Coordinates of C-alpha atoms in Angstrom, one line a residue:
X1 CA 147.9 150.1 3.0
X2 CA 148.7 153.7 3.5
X3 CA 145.4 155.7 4.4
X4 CA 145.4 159.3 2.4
X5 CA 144.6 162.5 4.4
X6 CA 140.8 163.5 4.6
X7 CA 140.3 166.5 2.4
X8 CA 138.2 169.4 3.2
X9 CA 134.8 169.0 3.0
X10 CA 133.5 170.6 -0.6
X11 CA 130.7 173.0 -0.6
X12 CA 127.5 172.3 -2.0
X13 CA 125.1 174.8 -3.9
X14 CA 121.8 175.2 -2.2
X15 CA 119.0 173.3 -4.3
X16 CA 115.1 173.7 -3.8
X17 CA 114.3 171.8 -0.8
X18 CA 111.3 170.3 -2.3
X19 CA 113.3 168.6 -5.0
X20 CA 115.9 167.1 -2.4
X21 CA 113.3 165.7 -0.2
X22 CA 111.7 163.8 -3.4
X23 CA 115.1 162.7 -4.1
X24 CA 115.2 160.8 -1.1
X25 CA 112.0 159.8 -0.9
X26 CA 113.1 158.2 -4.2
X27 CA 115.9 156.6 -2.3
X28 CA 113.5 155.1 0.3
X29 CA 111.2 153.6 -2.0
X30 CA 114.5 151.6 -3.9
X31 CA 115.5 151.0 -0.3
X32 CA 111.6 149.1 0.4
X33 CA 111.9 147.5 -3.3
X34 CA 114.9 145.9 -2.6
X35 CA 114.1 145.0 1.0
X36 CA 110.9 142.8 -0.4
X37 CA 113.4 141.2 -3.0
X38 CA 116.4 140.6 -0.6
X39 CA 114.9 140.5 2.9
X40 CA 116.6 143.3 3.7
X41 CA 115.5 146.2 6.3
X42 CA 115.3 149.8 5.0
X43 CA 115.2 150.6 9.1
X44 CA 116.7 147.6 10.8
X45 CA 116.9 148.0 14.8
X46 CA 119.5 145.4 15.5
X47 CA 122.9 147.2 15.2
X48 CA 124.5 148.5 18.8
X49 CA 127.2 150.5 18.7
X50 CA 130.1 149.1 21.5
X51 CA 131.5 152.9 21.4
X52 CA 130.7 156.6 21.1
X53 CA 133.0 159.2 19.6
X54 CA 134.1 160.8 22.9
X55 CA 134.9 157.8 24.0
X56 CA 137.5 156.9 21.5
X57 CA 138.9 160.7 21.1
X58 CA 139.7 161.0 24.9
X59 CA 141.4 157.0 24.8
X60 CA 143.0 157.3 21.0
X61 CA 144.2 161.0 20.3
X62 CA 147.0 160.9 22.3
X63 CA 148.5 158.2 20.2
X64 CA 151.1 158.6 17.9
X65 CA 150.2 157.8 14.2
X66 CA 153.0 155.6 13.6
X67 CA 151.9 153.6 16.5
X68 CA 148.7 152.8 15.0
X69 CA 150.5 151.8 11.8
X70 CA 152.6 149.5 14.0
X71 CA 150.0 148.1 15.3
X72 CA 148.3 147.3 12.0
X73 CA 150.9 145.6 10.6
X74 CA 151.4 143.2 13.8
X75 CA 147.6 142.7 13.4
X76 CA 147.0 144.3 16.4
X77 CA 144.0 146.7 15.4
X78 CA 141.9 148.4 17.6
X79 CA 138.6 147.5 16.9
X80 CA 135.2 149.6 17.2
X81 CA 132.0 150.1 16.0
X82 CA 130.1 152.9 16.3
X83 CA 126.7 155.0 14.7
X84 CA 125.7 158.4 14.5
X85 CA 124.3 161.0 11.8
X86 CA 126.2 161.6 8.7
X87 CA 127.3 165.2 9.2
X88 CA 129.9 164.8 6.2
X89 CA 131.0 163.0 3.2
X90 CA 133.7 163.2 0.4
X91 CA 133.1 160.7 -2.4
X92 CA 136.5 159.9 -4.4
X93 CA 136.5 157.0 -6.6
X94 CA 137.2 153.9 -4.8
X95 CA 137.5 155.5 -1.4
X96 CA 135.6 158.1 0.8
X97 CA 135.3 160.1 3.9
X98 CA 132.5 160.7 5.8
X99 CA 132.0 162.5 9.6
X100 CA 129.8 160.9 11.8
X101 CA 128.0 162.5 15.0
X102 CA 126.3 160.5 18.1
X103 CA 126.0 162.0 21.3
X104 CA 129.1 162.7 22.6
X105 CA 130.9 164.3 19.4
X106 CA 131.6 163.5 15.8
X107 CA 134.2 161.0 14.5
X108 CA 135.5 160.3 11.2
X109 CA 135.4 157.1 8.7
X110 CA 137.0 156.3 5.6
X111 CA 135.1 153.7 3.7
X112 CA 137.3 151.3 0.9
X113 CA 135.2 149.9 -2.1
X114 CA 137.8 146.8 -1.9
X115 CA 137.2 146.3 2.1
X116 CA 133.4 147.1 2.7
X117 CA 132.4 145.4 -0.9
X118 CA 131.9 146.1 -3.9
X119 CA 127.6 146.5 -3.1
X120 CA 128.2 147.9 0.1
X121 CA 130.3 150.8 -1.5
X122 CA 128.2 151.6 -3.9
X123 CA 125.5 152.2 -1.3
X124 CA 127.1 154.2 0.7
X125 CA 127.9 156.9 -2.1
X126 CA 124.2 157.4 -3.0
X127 CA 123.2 158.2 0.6
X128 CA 122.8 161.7 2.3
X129 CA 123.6 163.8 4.7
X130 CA 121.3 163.3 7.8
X131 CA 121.0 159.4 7.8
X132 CA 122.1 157.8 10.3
X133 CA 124.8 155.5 10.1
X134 CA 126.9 152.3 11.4
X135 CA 130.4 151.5 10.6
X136 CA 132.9 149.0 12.3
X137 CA 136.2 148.7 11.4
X138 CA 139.9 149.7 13.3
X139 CA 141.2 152.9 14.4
X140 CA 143.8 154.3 12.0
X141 CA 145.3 158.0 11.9
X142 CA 145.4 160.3 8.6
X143 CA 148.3 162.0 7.6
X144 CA 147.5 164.9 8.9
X145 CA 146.9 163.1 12.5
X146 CA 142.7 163.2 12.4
X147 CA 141.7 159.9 14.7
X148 CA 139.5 158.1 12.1
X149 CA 138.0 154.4 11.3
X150 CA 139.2 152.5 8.7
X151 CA 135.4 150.5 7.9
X152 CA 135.1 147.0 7.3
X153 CA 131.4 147.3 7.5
X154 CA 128.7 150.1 6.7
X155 CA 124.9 149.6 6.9
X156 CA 122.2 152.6 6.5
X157 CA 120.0 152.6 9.7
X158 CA 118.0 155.5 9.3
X159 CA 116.7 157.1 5.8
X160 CA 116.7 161.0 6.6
X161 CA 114.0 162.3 4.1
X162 CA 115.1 166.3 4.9
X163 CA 117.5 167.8 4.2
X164 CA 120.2 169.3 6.8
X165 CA 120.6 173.2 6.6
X166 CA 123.8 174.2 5.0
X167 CA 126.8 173.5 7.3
X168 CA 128.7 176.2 7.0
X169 CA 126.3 178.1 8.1
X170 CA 124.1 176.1 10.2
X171 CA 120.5 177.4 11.1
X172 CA 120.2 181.2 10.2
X173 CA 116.3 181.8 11.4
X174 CA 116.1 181.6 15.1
X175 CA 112.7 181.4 15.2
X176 CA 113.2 178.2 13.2
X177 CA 115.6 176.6 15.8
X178 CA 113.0 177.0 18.7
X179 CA 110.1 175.5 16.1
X180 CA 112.9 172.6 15.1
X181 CA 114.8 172.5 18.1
X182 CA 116.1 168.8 17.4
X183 CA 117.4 170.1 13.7
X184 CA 119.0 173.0 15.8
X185 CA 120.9 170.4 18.3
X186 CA 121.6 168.9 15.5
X187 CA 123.6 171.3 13.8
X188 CA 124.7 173.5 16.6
X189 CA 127.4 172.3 19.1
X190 CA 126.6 175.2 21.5
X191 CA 122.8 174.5 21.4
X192 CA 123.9 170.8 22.4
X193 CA 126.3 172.2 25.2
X194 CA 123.7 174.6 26.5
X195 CA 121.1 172.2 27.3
X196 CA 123.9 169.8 28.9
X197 CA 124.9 172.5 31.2
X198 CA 121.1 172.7 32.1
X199 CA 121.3 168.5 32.8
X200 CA 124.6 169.4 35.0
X201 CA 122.6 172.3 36.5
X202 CA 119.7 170.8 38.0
X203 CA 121.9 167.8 39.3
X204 CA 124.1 170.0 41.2
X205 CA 120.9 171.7 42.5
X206 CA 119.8 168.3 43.8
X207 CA 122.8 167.2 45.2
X208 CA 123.2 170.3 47.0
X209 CA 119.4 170.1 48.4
X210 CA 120.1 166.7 49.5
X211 CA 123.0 167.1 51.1
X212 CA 121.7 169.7 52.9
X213 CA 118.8 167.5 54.5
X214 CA 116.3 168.3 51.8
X215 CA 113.5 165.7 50.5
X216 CA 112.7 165.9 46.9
X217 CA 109.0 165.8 46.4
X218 CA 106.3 165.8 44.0
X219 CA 102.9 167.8 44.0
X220 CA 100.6 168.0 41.6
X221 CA 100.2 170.4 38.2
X222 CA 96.4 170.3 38.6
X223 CA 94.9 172.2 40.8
X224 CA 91.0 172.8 41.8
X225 CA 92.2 176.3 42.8
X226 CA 95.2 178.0 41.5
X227 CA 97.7 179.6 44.3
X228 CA 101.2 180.4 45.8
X229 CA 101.5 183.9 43.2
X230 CA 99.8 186.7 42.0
X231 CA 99.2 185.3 38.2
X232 CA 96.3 184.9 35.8
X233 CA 96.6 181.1 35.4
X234 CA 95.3 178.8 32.4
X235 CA 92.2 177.3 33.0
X236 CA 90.7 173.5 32.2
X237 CA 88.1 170.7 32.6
X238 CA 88.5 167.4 34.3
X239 CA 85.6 165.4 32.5
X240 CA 85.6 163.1 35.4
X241 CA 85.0 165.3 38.2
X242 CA 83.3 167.4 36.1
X243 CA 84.6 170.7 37.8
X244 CA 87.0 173.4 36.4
X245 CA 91.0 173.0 37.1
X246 CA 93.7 175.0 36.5
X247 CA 97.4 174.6 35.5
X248 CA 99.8 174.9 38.5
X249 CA 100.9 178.9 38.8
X250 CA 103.6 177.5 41.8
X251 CA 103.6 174.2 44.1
X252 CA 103.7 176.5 47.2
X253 CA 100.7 176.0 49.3
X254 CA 101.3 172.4 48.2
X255 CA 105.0 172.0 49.5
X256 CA 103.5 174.3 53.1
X257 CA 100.6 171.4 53.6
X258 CA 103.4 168.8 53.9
X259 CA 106.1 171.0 56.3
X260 CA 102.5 171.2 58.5
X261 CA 102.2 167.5 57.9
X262 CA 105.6 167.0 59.8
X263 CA 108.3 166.8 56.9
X264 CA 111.1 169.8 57.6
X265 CA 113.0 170.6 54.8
X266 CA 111.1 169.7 51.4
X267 CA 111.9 171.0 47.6
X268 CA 110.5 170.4 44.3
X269 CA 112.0 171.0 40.7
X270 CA 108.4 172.4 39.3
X271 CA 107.1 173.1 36.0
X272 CA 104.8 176.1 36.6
X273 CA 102.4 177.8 34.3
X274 CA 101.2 181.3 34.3
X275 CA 98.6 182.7 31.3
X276 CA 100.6 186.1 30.6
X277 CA 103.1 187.3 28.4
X278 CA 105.9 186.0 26.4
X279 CA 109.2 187.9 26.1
X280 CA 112.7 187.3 26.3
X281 CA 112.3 186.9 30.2
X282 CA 109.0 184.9 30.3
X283 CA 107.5 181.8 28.9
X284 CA 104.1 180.8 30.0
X285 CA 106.2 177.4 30.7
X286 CA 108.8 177.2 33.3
X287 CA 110.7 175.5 35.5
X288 CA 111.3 176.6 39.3
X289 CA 112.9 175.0 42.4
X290 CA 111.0 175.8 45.6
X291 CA 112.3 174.6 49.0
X292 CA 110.7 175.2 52.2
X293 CA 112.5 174.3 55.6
X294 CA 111.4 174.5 58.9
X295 CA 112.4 176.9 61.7
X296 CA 114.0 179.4 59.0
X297 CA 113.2 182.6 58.3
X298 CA 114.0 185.1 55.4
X299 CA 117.8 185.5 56.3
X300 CA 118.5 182.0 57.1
X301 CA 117.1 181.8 53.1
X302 CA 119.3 184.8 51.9
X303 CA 122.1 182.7 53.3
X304 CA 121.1 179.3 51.8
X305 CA 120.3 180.8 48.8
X306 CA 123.7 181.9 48.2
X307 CA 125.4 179.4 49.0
X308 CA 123.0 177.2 46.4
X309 CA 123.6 179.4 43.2
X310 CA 127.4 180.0 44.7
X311 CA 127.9 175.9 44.5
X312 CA 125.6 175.5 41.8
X313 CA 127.6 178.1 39.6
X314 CA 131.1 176.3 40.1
X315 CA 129.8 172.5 39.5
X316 CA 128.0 173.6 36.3
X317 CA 130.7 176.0 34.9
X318 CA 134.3 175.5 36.8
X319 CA 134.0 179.1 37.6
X320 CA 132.1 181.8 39.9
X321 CA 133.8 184.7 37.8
X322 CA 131.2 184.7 35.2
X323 CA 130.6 186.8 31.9
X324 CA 126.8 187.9 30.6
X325 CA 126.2 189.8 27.5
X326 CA 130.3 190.8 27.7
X327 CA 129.7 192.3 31.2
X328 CA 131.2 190.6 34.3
X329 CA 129.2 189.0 37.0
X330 CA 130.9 187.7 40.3
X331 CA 129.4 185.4 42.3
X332 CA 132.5 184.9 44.8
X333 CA 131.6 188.1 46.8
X334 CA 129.2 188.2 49.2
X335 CA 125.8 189.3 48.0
X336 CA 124.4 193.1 48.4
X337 CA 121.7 193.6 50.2
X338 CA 119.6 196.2 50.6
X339 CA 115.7 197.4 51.6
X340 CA 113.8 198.8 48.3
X341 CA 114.2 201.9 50.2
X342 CA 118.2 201.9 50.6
X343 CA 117.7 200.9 46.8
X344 CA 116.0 203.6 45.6
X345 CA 118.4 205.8 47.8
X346 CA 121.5 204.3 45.8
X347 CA 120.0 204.2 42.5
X348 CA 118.1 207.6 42.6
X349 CA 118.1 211.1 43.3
X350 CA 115.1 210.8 45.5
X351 CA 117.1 211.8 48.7
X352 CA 114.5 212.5 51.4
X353 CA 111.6 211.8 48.9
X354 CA 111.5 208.9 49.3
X355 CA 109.1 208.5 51.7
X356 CA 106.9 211.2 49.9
X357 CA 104.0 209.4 48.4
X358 CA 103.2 212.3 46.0
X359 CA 106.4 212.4 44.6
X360 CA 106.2 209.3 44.0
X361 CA 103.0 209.2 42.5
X362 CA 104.3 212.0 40.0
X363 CA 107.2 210.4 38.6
X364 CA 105.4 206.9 38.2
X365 CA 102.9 209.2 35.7
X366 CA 106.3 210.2 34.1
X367 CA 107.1 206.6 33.5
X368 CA 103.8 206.1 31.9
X369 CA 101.7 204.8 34.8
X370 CA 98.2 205.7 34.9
X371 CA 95.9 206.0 37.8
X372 CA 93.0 204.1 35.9
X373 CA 95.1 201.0 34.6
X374 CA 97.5 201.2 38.0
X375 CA 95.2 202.5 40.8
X376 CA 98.3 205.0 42.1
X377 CA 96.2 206.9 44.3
X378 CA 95.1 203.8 46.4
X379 CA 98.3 202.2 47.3
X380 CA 100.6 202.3 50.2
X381 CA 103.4 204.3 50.5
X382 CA 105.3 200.8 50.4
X383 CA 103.3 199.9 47.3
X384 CA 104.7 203.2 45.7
X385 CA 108.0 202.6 46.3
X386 CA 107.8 199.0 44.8
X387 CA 106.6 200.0 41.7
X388 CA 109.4 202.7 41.3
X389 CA 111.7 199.9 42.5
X390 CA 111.0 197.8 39.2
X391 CA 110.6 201.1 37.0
X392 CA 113.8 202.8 37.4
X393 CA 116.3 200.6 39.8
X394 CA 115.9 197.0 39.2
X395 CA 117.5 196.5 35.5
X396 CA 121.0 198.5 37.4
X397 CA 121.0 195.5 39.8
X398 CA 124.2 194.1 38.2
X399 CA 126.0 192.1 40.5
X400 CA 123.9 189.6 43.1
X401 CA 121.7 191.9 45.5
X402 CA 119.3 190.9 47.8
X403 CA 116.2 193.2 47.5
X404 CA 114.3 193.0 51.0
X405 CA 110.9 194.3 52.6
X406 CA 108.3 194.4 50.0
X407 CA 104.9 196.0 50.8
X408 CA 102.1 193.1 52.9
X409 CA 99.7 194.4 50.6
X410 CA 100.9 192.6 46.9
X411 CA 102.7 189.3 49.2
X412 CA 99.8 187.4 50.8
X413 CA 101.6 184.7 51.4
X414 CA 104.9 186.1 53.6
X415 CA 105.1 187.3 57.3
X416 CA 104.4 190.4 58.0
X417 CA 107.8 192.7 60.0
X418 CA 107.0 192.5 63.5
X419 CA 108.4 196.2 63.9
X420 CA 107.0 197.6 60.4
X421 CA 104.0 195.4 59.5
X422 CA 103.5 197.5 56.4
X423 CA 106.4 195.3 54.6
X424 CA 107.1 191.8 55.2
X425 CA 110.0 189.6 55.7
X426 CA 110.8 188.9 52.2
X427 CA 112.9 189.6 49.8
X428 CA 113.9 189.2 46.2
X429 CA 117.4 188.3 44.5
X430 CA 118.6 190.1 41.2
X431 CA 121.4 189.4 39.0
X432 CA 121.9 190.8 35.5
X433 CA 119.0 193.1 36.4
X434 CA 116.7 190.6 36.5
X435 CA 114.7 188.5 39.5
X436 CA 116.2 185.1 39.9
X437 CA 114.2 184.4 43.1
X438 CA 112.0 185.2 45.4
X439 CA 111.5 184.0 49.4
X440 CA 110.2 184.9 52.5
X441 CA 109.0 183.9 56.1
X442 CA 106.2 182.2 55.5
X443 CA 103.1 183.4 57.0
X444 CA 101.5 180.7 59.6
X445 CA 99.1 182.6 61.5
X446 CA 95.5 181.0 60.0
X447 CA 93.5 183.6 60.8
X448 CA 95.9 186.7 59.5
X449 CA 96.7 183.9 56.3
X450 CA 92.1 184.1 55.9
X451 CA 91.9 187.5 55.8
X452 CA 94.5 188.2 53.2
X453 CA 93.1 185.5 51.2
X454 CA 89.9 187.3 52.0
X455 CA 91.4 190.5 50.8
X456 CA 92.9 188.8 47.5
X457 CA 89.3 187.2 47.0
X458 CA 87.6 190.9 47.1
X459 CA 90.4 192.5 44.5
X460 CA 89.6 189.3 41.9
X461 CA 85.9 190.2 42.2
X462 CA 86.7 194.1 41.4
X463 CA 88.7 192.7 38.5
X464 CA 92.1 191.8 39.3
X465 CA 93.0 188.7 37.2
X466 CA 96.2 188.0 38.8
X467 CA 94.6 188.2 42.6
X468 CA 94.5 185.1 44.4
X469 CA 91.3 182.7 45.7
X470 CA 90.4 182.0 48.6
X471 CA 92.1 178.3 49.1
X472 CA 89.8 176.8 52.7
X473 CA 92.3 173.8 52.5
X474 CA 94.8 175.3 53.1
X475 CA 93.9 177.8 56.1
X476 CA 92.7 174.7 57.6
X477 CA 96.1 173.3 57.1
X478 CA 97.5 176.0 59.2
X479 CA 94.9 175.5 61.5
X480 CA 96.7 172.7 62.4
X481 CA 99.6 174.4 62.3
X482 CA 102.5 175.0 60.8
X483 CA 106.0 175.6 62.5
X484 CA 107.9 178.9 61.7
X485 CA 109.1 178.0 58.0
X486 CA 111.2 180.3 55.2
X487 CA 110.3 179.2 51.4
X488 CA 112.3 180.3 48.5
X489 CA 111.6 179.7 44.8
X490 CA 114.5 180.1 42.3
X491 CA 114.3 180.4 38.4
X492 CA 115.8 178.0 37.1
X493 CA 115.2 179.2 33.3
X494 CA 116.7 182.6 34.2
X495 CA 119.4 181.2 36.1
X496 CA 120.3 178.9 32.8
X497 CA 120.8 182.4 31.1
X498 CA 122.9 183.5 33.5
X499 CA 125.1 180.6 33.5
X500 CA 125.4 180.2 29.6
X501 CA 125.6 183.7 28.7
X502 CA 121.9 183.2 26.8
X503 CA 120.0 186.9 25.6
X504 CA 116.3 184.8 25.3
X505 CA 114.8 182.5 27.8
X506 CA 113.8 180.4 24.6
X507 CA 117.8 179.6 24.0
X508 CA 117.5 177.7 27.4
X509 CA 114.0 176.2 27.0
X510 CA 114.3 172.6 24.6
X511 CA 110.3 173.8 23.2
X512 CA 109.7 177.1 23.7
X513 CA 105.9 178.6 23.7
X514 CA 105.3 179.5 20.0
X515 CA 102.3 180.8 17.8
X516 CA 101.1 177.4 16.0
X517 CA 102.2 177.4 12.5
X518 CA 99.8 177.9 9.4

């Protein structure tokens, strides 16, 4: 039999969606009816498909049409069965095509009246787009070349009850693909790639860990006091122990107790919560990687940290020469680094101002920062020049630089500079203009580690809802003592922008924080 070629898809008129999904409700009570009379399943769970569409694309679409028909006429037909969601269907008489997509891509089938049955066919023309599908059969080529399969068999697994959006023009309301992300995979191939290059991402990430002597741990999410970053965190009861919990804001003091406890190089892929805003760059939600090793220090971390994203970049894209929001971005080049002094140098016209505290304090008013909301006139000189730092210099931080030496005073946690104990040993990376991580020397001295926490402690009395508490535990922890360490915690929702070229966190995030509906 000589096999027609698939015509394009028709267009359908848009029809009240309340209509359609009583249509198919319709549908699914014949389906039940007839399942009671026949002993038929409307959803039957015994069909496994022996192939996926990939599969069979990458083995078949090399090959020549008239080979297949040679091959059909000697009886020698490939045979497959596979099931997916009817994306596609053109009803003509006797014969139709339909598209079908599974995991790995979409493949086509054209279904005979004459070859399925007479019962089967007339089935198969009533059902819709969005139910999911089996068909087994041979492997055939169109006229115009499309690999497709030639059914012997159909059966309807899954009754879809709603309707797909349009499919010419897929999902128009983005909020409505974050509320309905699995409609939006769905219906957009990119949304489906993204999230893949996320899978790819963290398993580079993991391989590289490991391969570099790194033990994967876990730590918890609850926490009887929230620490390891200045953040207001969300708050709970465990009925049990009757006492208040909170929400993870970082595993850190978590992943330092066991580096004391005698493992050297430990990391954790975390989901971290903080209570603050949502924006493009921030969902209270995320995911980090922290890793902490032994007997490092903050450029022993600059270095590693490199050579993570640097690797983790070319497994998950092929490439280091990437593109964001149509500007370039090379990882291939060694990284920039710079003090927030020698970047407010470069990216201002401070000049010797710099280090003038009152000028500074005049142009953060400019900016709109207030001395009763921001406190201006009680921080360092250090503290100043942070907070211009993030105001005028850290969105023109392009290309991957290394921002170094932020003030003791807002990082608790890192070693103070031996020569200028004002700042520590720490430092921040920015790509894109935005923070992609953050490490440090870790601070081991107990007693200096108490009376920062002590510090902290008084600020979150006098108000400061992002200060830290005092955590006991874990200054007795480096009581016992912990070897010199450097800890480093990377964004890995930030970094998934980055590598897909995404504008919104929430394009990189499967659920996404959102108001609750109604």
């Amino acid at each position: 039999m000589t096999q027609p070629a698939a015509p394009a898809p028709a267009t359908v008129p848009e029809q009240d969606e309340n209509k359609l999904i009583a249509e198919r409700r319709d549908k699914l009570k014949a389906l039940r009816a007839a399942q009671a009379e026949s002993g038929t399943i409307a959803f039957p769970n015994d069909f496994k498909p022996k192939h996926r569409a990939a599969q069979l694309h990458q083995a078949h679409d090399a090959t020549e049409k008239e080979a297949f028909d040679a091959d059909i006429a000697a009886d020698k037909k490939v045979s497959v069965s596979i099931a997916g969601r009817m994306m596609l269907k053109r009803v003509m008489g006797k014969a139709s095509f339909a598209t079908l997509q599974d995991a790995s891509g979409r493949m086509q089938i054209y279904v005979v009246r004459d070859d399925v049955g007479e019962a089967a066919y007339a089935a198969f023309k009533h059902w819709d787009l969005g139910d999911i599908v089996a068909a087994e059969g041979h492997l055939f080529k169109t006229k115009t070349g499309e690999l497709s399969i030639h059914a012997t068999q159909v059966r309807l697994l899954t009754k879809s009850l709603r309707p797909l959006p349009d499919k010419f023009h897929g999902m128009q309301d983005q909020e409505l693909k974050y509320r309905q992300r699995y409609v939006d995979l769905i219906m957009d191939e990119a949304a489906r790639q993204r999230f893949a290059a996320r899978s790819a991402t963290l398993s580079a990430m993991r391989a590289f860990m490991s391969g570099h002597g790194f033990m994967e741990v876990e730590t918890p999410m609850l926490h009887p006091i929230p620490g390891g970053a200045n953040a207001k965190p969300f708050v709970t009861h465990h009925n049990a122990l009757d006492q208040q919990m909170f929400l993870r804001i970082a595993p850190e003091l978590y992943l330092k107790r066991l580096i004391v406890g005698g493992f050297e190089r430990v990391f954790e892929i975390n989901r971290s919560f903080r209570n603050e805003g949502i924006s493009v760059r921030h969902n209270p939600e995320f995911t980090m990687m922290e890793f902490y090793a032994a007997y490092w220090n903050y450029q022993d971390l600059m270095d590693f940290t490199e050579a993570l994203l640097r690797d983790t970049a070319q497994q998950a894209t092929g490439s280091l020469q990437l593109s964001y929001g149509g500007r370039a971005v090379d990882l291939s080049q060694p990284f920039a680094r710079l003090t927030i002094r020698e970047a407010l140098h470069a990216h201002t016209d401070l000049g010797a101002q710099v280090d003038d505290a009152a000028e500074l304090t005049r142009r953060l008013k400019k900016l709109g920062l207030s001395e009763e909301k921001d406190r201006l006139s009680t921080r360092s000189l250090a503290s100043l020049q942070v907070m211009l730092f993030e105001e005028e210099v850290e969105q023109h931080l392009w290309q991957p630089t290394f921002i170094m030496e932020h003030p003791t005073e807002i990082s608790p946690l890192a070693r103070a500079n031996d020569a200028r104990p004002e700042v520590t040993e720490r430092f921040e990376l920015y790509i894109t203009g935005r923070e992609m991580a953050n490490g440090f020397s870790e601070l081991n001295d107990a007693e200096d580690q108490a009376a920062r926490f002590a510090t902290q402690a008084n600020a979150k009395d006098a108000g400061d809802d992002e200060a830290m508490f005092y955590d006991a535990d874990f200054v007795r922890a480096l009581e016992v003592g912990m070897p010199p360490t450097g800890g480093c915690g990377v964004g890995i929702d930030r970094l998934m922008m980055l590598l897909t070229d995404s504008a919104s966190i929430r394009d990189v995030i499967l659920f996404p924080a959102l108001r609750r509906e109604g």
